[in-house]
mmCIF file of C-alpha atoms in Angstrom:
data_model
loop_
_atom_site.group_PDB
_atom_site.id
_atom_site.type_symbol
_atom_site.label_atom_id
_atom_site.label_comp_id
_atom_site.label_asym_id
_atom_site.label_seq_id
_atom_site.Cartn_x
_atom_site.Cartn_y
_atom_site.Cartn_z
ATOM 1 C CA MET P 270 192.034 241.627 123.339
ATOM 2 C CA LYS P 271 191.358 237.993 124.589
ATOM 3 C CA THR P 272 192.053 238.032 128.426
ATOM 4 C CA VAL P 273 193.507 233.733 129.242
ATOM 5 C CA LEU P 274 193.993 233.160 133.412
ATOM 6 C CA ILE P 275 196.814 231.231 133.634
ATOM 7 C CA VAL P 276 196.794 228.946 136.952
ATOM 8 C CA ASP P 277 199.996 227.263 137.909
ATOM 9 C CA ASP P 278 202.182 227.242 140.797
ATOM 10 C CA GLU P 279 205.397 227.382 139.077
ATOM 11 C CA ARG P 280 206.194 231.170 139.085
ATOM 12 C CA ASP P 281 209.240 230.802 136.502
ATOM 13 C CA ALA P 282 206.884 228.735 134.482
ATOM 14 C CA VAL P 283 204.127 231.807 134.802
ATOM 15 C CA ASP P 284 206.508 234.094 133.915
ATOM 16 C CA VAL P 285 207.561 232.641 130.677
ATOM 17 C CA LEU P 286 204.007 231.360 129.732
ATOM 18 C CA SER P 287 202.616 235.274 130.597
ATOM 19 C CA LEU P 288 205.289 236.880 128.078
ATOM 20 C CA MET P 289 204.778 234.558 125.386
ATOM 21 C CA LEU P 290 201.104 235.320 125.566
ATOM 22 C CA GLU P 291 201.607 238.711 125.847
ATOM 23 C CA MET P 292 203.667 239.417 122.974
ATOM 24 C CA ASN P 293 200.623 237.307 121.010
ATOM 25 C CA SER P 294 198.285 240.281 122.208
ATOM 26 C CA PHE P 295 196.414 238.310 125.257
ATOM 27 C CA GLU P 296 195.568 240.082 128.788
ATOM 28 C CA VAL P 297 196.823 237.813 131.144
ATOM 29 C CA MET P 298 195.564 237.238 134.847
ATOM 30 C CA VAL P 299 198.048 234.881 136.887
ATOM 31 C CA ALA P 300 196.925 232.980 139.959
ATOM 32 C CA TYR P 301 199.353 230.291 141.639
ATOM 33 C CA ASP P 302 196.493 228.303 142.724
ATOM 34 C CA GLY P 303 192.777 226.699 142.093
ATOM 35 C CA ALA P 304 191.347 228.450 145.168
ATOM 36 C CA GLN P 305 192.898 231.570 144.094
ATOM 37 C CA ALA P 306 191.694 231.392 140.094
ATOM 38 C CA THR P 307 188.498 230.434 141.740
ATOM 39 C CA GLY P 308 188.352 234.389 143.652
ATOM 40 C CA MET P 309 189.499 236.030 140.678
ATOM 41 C CA ILE P 310 186.764 234.571 138.473
ATOM 42 C CA GLU P 311 184.257 235.587 140.741
ATOM 43 C CA THR P 312 184.799 239.133 140.119
ATOM 44 C CA ARG P 313 186.535 239.297 136.745
ATOM 45 C CA ARG P 314 185.791 236.060 134.071
ATOM 46 C CA PRO P 315 188.631 235.336 131.809
ATOM 47 C CA ASP P 316 187.763 234.091 128.080
ATOM 48 C CA LEU P 317 190.170 231.223 128.853
ATOM 49 C CA ILE P 318 191.269 229.651 131.694
ATOM 50 C CA LEU P 319 195.238 227.564 130.944
ATOM 51 C CA SER P 320 195.879 225.282 133.896
ATOM 52 C CA ASP P 321 198.393 223.133 134.887
ATOM 53 C CA PHE P 322 197.128 219.736 136.368
ATOM 54 C CA MET P 323 199.562 219.528 139.759
ATOM 55 C CA MET P 324 199.229 221.842 141.946
ATOM 56 C CA PRO P 325 198.461 222.443 145.709
ATOM 57 C CA GLU P 326 195.112 224.356 147.483
ATOM 58 C CA LEU P 327 192.672 223.184 144.334
ATOM 59 C CA ASP P 328 194.525 221.387 141.614
ATOM 60 C CA GLY P 329 193.733 221.816 138.068
ATOM 61 C CA ALA P 330 190.846 218.563 137.944
ATOM 62 C CA ALA P 331 189.515 219.856 140.856
ATOM 63 C CA LEU P 332 189.081 223.513 139.140
ATOM 64 C CA CYS P 333 187.998 222.323 136.513
ATOM 65 C CA GLU P 334 185.109 220.522 137.844
ATOM 66 C CA ARG P 335 184.104 223.748 139.683
ATOM 67 C CA MET P 336 183.934 225.844 136.190
ATOM 68 C CA LYS P 337 182.241 223.255 134.092
ATOM 69 C CA SER P 338 179.436 222.369 137.041
ATOM 70 C CA ASP P 339 179.178 226.390 137.668
ATOM 71 C CA PRO P 340 176.358 227.481 134.725
ATOM 72 C CA ASP P 341 177.557 231.077 135.317
ATOM 73 C CA THR P 342 181.195 229.360 134.645
ATOM 74 C CA ALA P 343 180.662 225.985 132.105
ATOM 75 C CA HIS P 344 180.856 228.435 128.803
ATOM 76 C CA ILE P 345 185.109 229.545 129.821
ATOM 77 C CA PRO P 346 187.262 227.089 128.151
ATOM 78 C CA PHE P 347 189.407 225.094 130.056
ATOM 79 C CA ILE P 348 192.770 223.684 128.575
ATOM 80 C CA LEU P 349 194.697 222.056 131.040
ATOM 81 C CA MET P 350 198.781 221.502 131.267
ATOM 82 C CA THR P 351 200.212 218.193 132.422
ATOM 83 C CA ALA P 352 203.183 216.146 131.924
ATOM 84 C CA ALA P 353 201.419 213.247 133.309
ATOM 85 C CA ILE P 354 201.562 210.238 130.853
ATOM 86 C CA LYS P 355 198.214 208.646 132.495
ATOM 87 C CA PRO P 356 194.863 209.383 130.359
ATOM 88 C CA LEU P 357 192.458 212.032 131.926
ATOM 89 C CA ASP P 358 189.376 211.296 130.353
ATOM 90 C CA GLU P 359 187.531 211.745 133.419
ATOM 91 C CA ILE P 360 188.280 215.151 133.470
ATOM 92 C CA PRO P 361 185.851 217.980 131.759
ATOM 93 C CA ALA P 362 188.845 220.248 130.426
ATOM 94 C CA ASP P 363 188.126 221.410 126.955
ATOM 95 C CA SER P 364 191.300 220.487 125.935
ATOM 96 C CA VAL P 365 194.394 218.770 127.430
ATOM 97 C CA ILE P 366 198.029 220.163 126.345
ATOM 98 C CA LYS P 367 201.068 217.802 127.124
ATOM 99 C CA LYS P 368 204.227 219.858 128.631
ATOM 100 C CA PRO P 369 206.842 221.282 128.334
ATOM 101 C CA VAL P 370 204.336 223.228 126.538
ATOM 102 C CA GLU P 371 205.008 224.497 122.657
ATOM 103 C CA LEU P 372 204.215 227.992 122.161
ATOM 104 C CA GLY P 373 202.633 226.896 118.700
ATOM 105 C CA VAL P 374 200.458 224.185 119.600
ATOM 106 C CA LEU P 375 199.434 226.948 122.887
ATOM 107 C CA LEU P 376 198.092 229.356 120.243
ATOM 108 C CA ASP P 377 196.786 226.974 118.115
ATOM 109 C CA THR P 378 194.828 225.381 120.955
ATOM 110 C CA PHE P 379 193.608 229.276 121.798
ATOM 111 C CA ALA P 380 192.666 230.401 118.418
ATOM 112 C CA TYR P 381 190.579 226.829 118.076
ATOM 113 C CA PHE P 382 188.338 227.690 121.306
ATOM 114 C CA LEU P 383 188.045 232.055 120.788
ATOM 115 C CA GLN P 384 187.223 232.295 117.233
ATOM 116 C CA ARG P 385 185.184 228.994 116.328
ATOM 117 C CA GLY P 386 184.756 226.755 119.930
ATOM 118 C CA GLY P 387 184.627 222.981 120.282
ATOM 119 C CA THR P 388 186.847 220.297 122.305
ATOM 120 C CA ALA P 389 190.041 219.517 120.866
ATOM 121 C CA ARG P 390 190.747 216.723 123.775
ATOM 122 C CA TYR P 391 194.512 216.487 123.249
ATOM 123 C CA ALA P 392 197.524 218.475 121.899
#
């Protein structure tokens, strides 16, 4: 079973995403901001990180930059969720998914990174 770390400060969104992923055979870890996620990743590495862009403490962009600059975590696929309209090309995320997130798009993106690897920038 693959493990996904969801990082989002919107608890209702986390609950819905967690349920959807668990129903699709993923083990789910949850952090409510980037700082909490960083601590969790130090003790247990997820197979994939799904993070919101706008969060308090340490936002999704800063978390992504931190993960991708660390040789121990740079290999973990990092998918950023955002409702932002502006391009996020300067952020080293493996993929960017627009909010509201559609389950089919999310699962296809996960499958791409967990089975084949690569970078699919916008979904």
